[in-house]
mmCIF file of C-alpha atoms in Angstrom:
data_model
loop_
_atom_site.group_PDB
_atom_site.id
_atom_site.type_symbol
_atom_site.label_atom_id
_atom_site.label_comp_id
_atom_site.label_asym_id
_atom_site.label_seq_id
_atom_site.Cartn_x
_atom_site.Cartn_y
_atom_site.Cartn_z
ATOM 1 C CA MET P 1 -86.463 167.148 -138.464
ATOM 2 C CA THR P 2 -84.095 166.002 -135.772
ATOM 3 C CA GLY P 3 -80.571 167.280 -135.257
ATOM 4 C CA LYS P 4 -79.236 163.965 -136.583
ATOM 5 C CA THR P 5 -81.074 164.447 -139.862
ATOM 6 C CA HIS P 6 -79.870 168.045 -140.205
ATOM 7 C CA ALA P 7 -76.300 167.031 -139.369
ATOM 8 C CA SER P 8 -76.322 164.114 -141.833
ATOM 9 C CA CYS P 9 -77.527 166.501 -144.558
ATOM 10 C CA GLY P 10 -74.754 168.925 -143.588
ATOM 11 C CA LEU P 11 -72.288 166.067 -143.881
ATOM 12 C CA LEU P 12 -73.522 165.302 -147.394
ATOM 13 C CA VAL P 13 -73.332 169.014 -148.280
ATOM 14 C CA GLY P 14 -69.737 169.122 -147.007
ATOM 15 C CA ALA P 15 -68.778 165.974 -148.918
ATOM 16 C CA LEU P 16 -70.243 167.298 -152.160
ATOM 17 C CA THR P 17 -68.624 170.713 -151.658
ATOM 18 C CA THR P 18 -65.159 169.222 -151.120
ATOM 19 C CA GLN P 19 -65.610 167.025 -154.172
ATOM 20 C CA TYR P 20 -66.804 169.910 -156.349
ATOM 21 C CA PHE P 21 -64.011 172.309 -155.327
ATOM 22 C CA HIS P 22 -61.265 169.602 -155.027
ATOM 23 C CA THR P 23 -60.151 171.056 -151.689
ATOM 24 C CA ASP P 24 -56.992 170.028 -149.862
ATOM 25 C CA LEU P 25 -57.218 167.984 -146.640
ATOM 26 C CA PHE P 26 -57.303 170.960 -144.233
ATOM 27 C CA SER P 27 -59.888 172.811 -146.300
ATOM 28 C CA SER P 28 -61.939 169.627 -146.687
ATOM 29 C CA VAL P 29 -62.128 169.047 -142.946
ATOM 30 C CA THR P 30 -63.010 172.725 -142.414
ATOM 31 C CA VAL P 31 -65.711 172.622 -145.112
ATOM 32 C CA ILE P 32 -67.259 169.519 -143.557
ATOM 33 C CA VAL P 33 -67.260 171.028 -140.060
ATOM 34 C CA LEU P 34 -68.716 174.314 -141.351
ATOM 35 C CA SER P 35 -71.423 172.587 -143.334
ATOM 36 C CA VAL P 36 -72.496 170.404 -140.405
ATOM 37 C CA ILE P 37 -72.520 173.375 -137.997
ATOM 38 C CA SER P 38 -74.439 175.545 -140.483
ATOM 39 C CA SER P 39 -76.965 172.768 -141.033
ATOM 40 C CA LEU P 40 -77.683 172.914 -137.296
ATOM 41 C CA LEU P 41 -77.395 176.715 -136.841
ATOM 42 C CA PRO P 42 -80.989 177.744 -137.695
ATOM 43 C CA ASP P 43 -82.177 175.823 -134.622
ATOM 44 C CA ILE P 44 -80.284 178.241 -132.361
ATOM 45 C CA CYS P 45 -83.797 179.624 -131.836
ATOM 46 C CA HIS P 46 -84.773 176.385 -130.047
ATOM 47 C CA THR P 47 -83.232 176.093 -126.585
ATOM 48 C CA GLN P 48 -83.498 172.280 -126.568
ATOM 49 C CA SER P 49 -81.815 171.775 -129.962
ATOM 50 C CA LYS P 50 -78.270 170.424 -130.287
ATOM 51 C CA ILE P 51 -76.892 173.907 -130.938
ATOM 52 C CA GLY P 52 -79.320 175.641 -128.553
ATOM 53 C CA ARG P 53 -78.030 173.548 -125.646
ATOM 54 C CA LYS P 54 -74.450 174.611 -126.446
ATOM 55 C CA PHE P 55 -75.292 178.322 -126.523
ATOM 56 C CA LYS P 56 -78.113 178.515 -123.965
ATOM 57 C CA ILE P 57 -78.143 182.261 -123.350
ATOM 58 C CA LEU P 58 -77.897 183.184 -127.026
ATOM 59 C CA SER P 59 -80.543 180.591 -127.858
ATOM 60 C CA PHE P 60 -82.868 181.961 -125.176
ATOM 61 C CA LEU P 61 -82.400 185.548 -126.434
ATOM 62 C CA ILE P 62 -83.039 184.622 -130.076
ATOM 63 C CA ARG P 63 -86.123 182.622 -129.066
ATOM 64 C CA LEU P 64 -87.360 185.574 -127.009
ATOM 65 C CA LEU P 65 -86.795 188.099 -129.816
ATOM 66 C CA PHE P 66 -88.000 186.062 -132.805
ATOM 67 C CA GLY P 67 -89.627 182.785 -131.748
ATOM 68 C CA HIS P 68 -88.971 179.377 -133.255
ATOM 69 C CA ARG P 69 -88.629 178.797 -137.024
ATOM 70 C CA THR P 70 -88.924 182.457 -137.907
ATOM 71 C CA PHE P 71 -85.893 184.699 -138.504
ATOM 72 C CA THR P 72 -83.240 181.976 -138.350
ATOM 73 C CA HIS P 73 -85.244 179.889 -140.820
ATOM 74 C CA SER P 74 -85.746 182.702 -143.349
ATOM 75 C CA LEU P 75 -84.257 183.915 -146.598
ATOM 76 C CA LEU P 76 -83.395 187.117 -144.705
ATOM 77 C CA PHE P 77 -81.165 185.231 -142.281
ATOM 78 C CA ILE P 78 -79.495 183.264 -145.048
ATOM 79 C CA GLY P 79 -78.942 186.466 -147.015
ATOM 80 C CA ILE P 80 -77.380 188.235 -144.029
ATOM 81 C CA ILE P 81 -75.016 185.316 -143.406
ATOM 82 C CA GLY P 82 -74.097 185.229 -147.105
ATOM 83 C CA PHE P 83 -73.463 188.975 -147.113
ATOM 84 C CA LEU P 84 -71.243 188.737 -144.018
ATOM 85 C CA LEU P 85 -69.266 185.888 -145.550
ATOM 86 C CA HIS P 86 -68.767 187.947 -148.678
ATOM 87 C CA ILE P 87 -67.666 190.985 -146.676
ATOM 88 C CA ILE P 88 -65.026 189.019 -144.773
ATOM 89 C CA GLU P 89 -63.894 187.491 -148.092
ATOM 90 C CA ALA P 90 -64.319 183.881 -146.984
ATOM 91 C CA PRO P 91 -63.089 181.358 -149.541
ATOM 92 C CA ILE P 92 -65.878 180.424 -151.943
ATOM 93 C CA TYR P 93 -65.949 176.770 -150.812
ATOM 94 C CA TYR P 94 -66.552 177.933 -147.214
ATOM 95 C CA GLU P 95 -69.325 180.234 -148.366
ATOM 96 C CA VAL P 96 -70.960 177.484 -150.384
ATOM 97 C CA ALA P 97 -70.735 174.963 -147.547
ATOM 98 C CA ILE P 98 -72.285 177.371 -145.041
ATOM 99 C CA ILE P 99 -75.037 178.757 -147.268
ATOM 100 C CA ILE P 100 -76.097 175.352 -148.598
ATOM 101 C CA GLY P 101 -75.928 173.925 -145.055
ATOM 102 C CA LEU P 102 -78.335 176.657 -143.904
ATOM 103 C CA ILE P 103 -80.607 176.117 -146.912
ATOM 104 C CA SER P 104 -80.641 172.342 -146.297
ATOM 105 C CA HIS P 105 -81.886 172.948 -142.764
ATOM 106 C CA VAL P 106 -84.690 175.233 -143.906
ATOM 107 C CA ILE P 107 -85.776 172.822 -146.653
ATOM 108 C CA LEU P 108 -85.823 169.877 -144.254
ATOM 109 C CA ASP P 109 -87.960 171.874 -141.806
ATOM 110 C CA MET P 110 -90.350 172.810 -144.594
ATOM 111 C CA VAL P 111 -91.117 169.091 -144.895
ATOM 112 C CA THR P 112 -92.495 169.016 -141.311
ATOM 113 C CA PRO P 113 -96.090 169.886 -140.378
ATOM 114 C CA LYS P 114 -94.998 173.152 -138.639
ATOM 115 C CA GLY P 115 -93.131 174.502 -141.691
ATOM 116 C CA VAL P 116 -91.033 177.683 -141.509
ATOM 117 C CA LYS P 117 -91.459 181.468 -141.831
ATOM 118 C CA LEU P 118 -89.305 181.518 -144.975
ATOM 119 C CA LEU P 119 -90.317 185.090 -145.881
ATOM 120 C CA TYR P 120 -89.864 186.491 -142.357
ATOM 121 C CA PRO P 121 -90.800 189.148 -141.259
ATOM 122 C CA LEU P 122 -93.944 188.306 -143.271
ATOM 123 C CA PRO P 123 -96.050 186.001 -141.054
ATOM 124 C CA ILE P 124 -96.513 183.371 -143.758
ATOM 125 C CA THR P 125 -95.756 179.751 -142.942
ATOM 126 C CA ILE P 126 -94.257 177.778 -145.794
ATOM 127 C CA LYS P 127 -94.427 174.000 -145.788
ATOM 128 C CA THR P 128 -94.572 171.259 -148.379
ATOM 129 C CA PRO P 129 -97.905 169.635 -149.241
ATOM 130 C CA LEU P 130 -96.523 166.292 -148.164
ATOM 131 C CA ASN P 131 -94.929 166.482 -144.732
ATOM 132 C CA PHE P 132 -93.533 164.168 -142.112
ATOM 133 C CA LYS P 133 -93.373 164.077 -138.321
ATOM 134 C CA THR P 134 -90.096 165.072 -136.697
ATOM 135 C CA GLY P 135 -88.473 162.004 -135.191
ATOM 136 C CA GLY P 136 -90.644 159.575 -137.144
ATOM 137 C CA LEU P 137 -89.667 156.722 -139.406
ATOM 138 C CA VAL P 138 -89.256 158.990 -142.467
ATOM 139 C CA ASP P 139 -86.969 161.306 -140.466
ATOM 140 C CA LEU P 140 -84.786 158.395 -139.360
ATOM 141 C CA SER P 141 -84.768 156.897 -142.850
ATOM 142 C CA LEU P 142 -83.784 160.246 -144.338
ATOM 143 C CA ALA P 143 -80.930 160.670 -141.858
ATOM 144 C CA THR P 144 -79.681 157.208 -142.735
ATOM 145 C CA ALA P 145 -79.922 157.799 -146.481
ATOM 146 C CA LEU P 146 -78.117 161.142 -146.242
ATOM 147 C CA THR P 147 -75.321 159.581 -144.185
ATOM 148 C CA VAL P 148 -74.957 156.711 -146.645
ATOM 149 C CA GLY P 149 -74.869 159.287 -149.473
ATOM 150 C CA ALA P 150 -72.123 161.238 -147.707
ATOM 151 C CA ILE P 151 -70.073 158.110 -147.127
ATOM 152 C CA TYR P 152 -70.453 157.182 -150.787
ATOM 153 C CA VAL P 153 -69.260 160.640 -151.860
ATOM 154 C CA PHE P 154 -66.252 160.449 -149.537
ATOM 155 C CA PHE P 155 -65.265 157.002 -150.826
ATOM 156 C CA GLN P 156 -66.726 157.160 -154.326
ATOM 157 C CA SER P 157 -63.604 156.131 -156.198
ATOM 158 C CA GLU P 158 -62.939 153.186 -153.867
ATOM 159 C CA VAL P 159 -66.591 152.009 -154.069
ATOM 160 C CA ASN P 160 -66.543 152.298 -157.858
ATOM 161 C CA ASP P 161 -63.276 150.315 -157.988
ATOM 162 C CA ILE P 162 -64.811 147.531 -155.876
ATOM 163 C CA ILE P 163 -67.979 147.484 -157.983
ATOM 164 C CA HIS P 164 -65.924 147.391 -161.191
ATOM 165 C CA HIS P 165 -63.710 144.610 -159.799
ATOM 166 C CA TRP P 166 -66.675 142.453 -158.735
ATOM 167 C CA GLY P 167 -68.424 143.141 -162.023
ATOM 168 C CA TYR P 168 -65.342 141.949 -163.882
ATOM 169 C CA ILE P 169 -65.162 138.786 -161.760
ATOM 170 C CA PHE P 170 -68.836 137.937 -162.382
ATOM 171 C CA THR P 171 -68.559 138.476 -166.133
ATOM 172 C CA GLN P 172 -65.716 135.912 -166.299
ATOM 173 C CA TYR P 173 -68.027 133.051 -165.331
#
């Protein structure tokens, strides 16, 4: 999937996390930023990815050591990040945003023909039976749907009020 699709999924993860934990404004902004960054982080192994271009040397080294869609797309990587977050005693809503952001990336890449090495260091590629080309129509449609979903979560009460208001108006006639 493209960086836009991963970021839009991270945005939705952040929106749902802030809603679930009822975070204050500062924590909400932080959760959203962390979830978007973590949804892009596994592609640090790809030097041309959004995050790979920001950290070129680190991206090159990770690619050289592990290759693409291996370690950074694995349960091992997610587990290490989760363990480190637990060790530093990050607030639970930060941990959830980061871990689910990472998981969302891996799941979205499992839907592509290349799949991922989910069980790295085992050389087994995991992908879904039905998969879609990165950058294709399904990728773009998914990015759009995820963004719309995030916007709905952010403004859910306002949207529901509008729908209720219009529903009331139409039932009067």
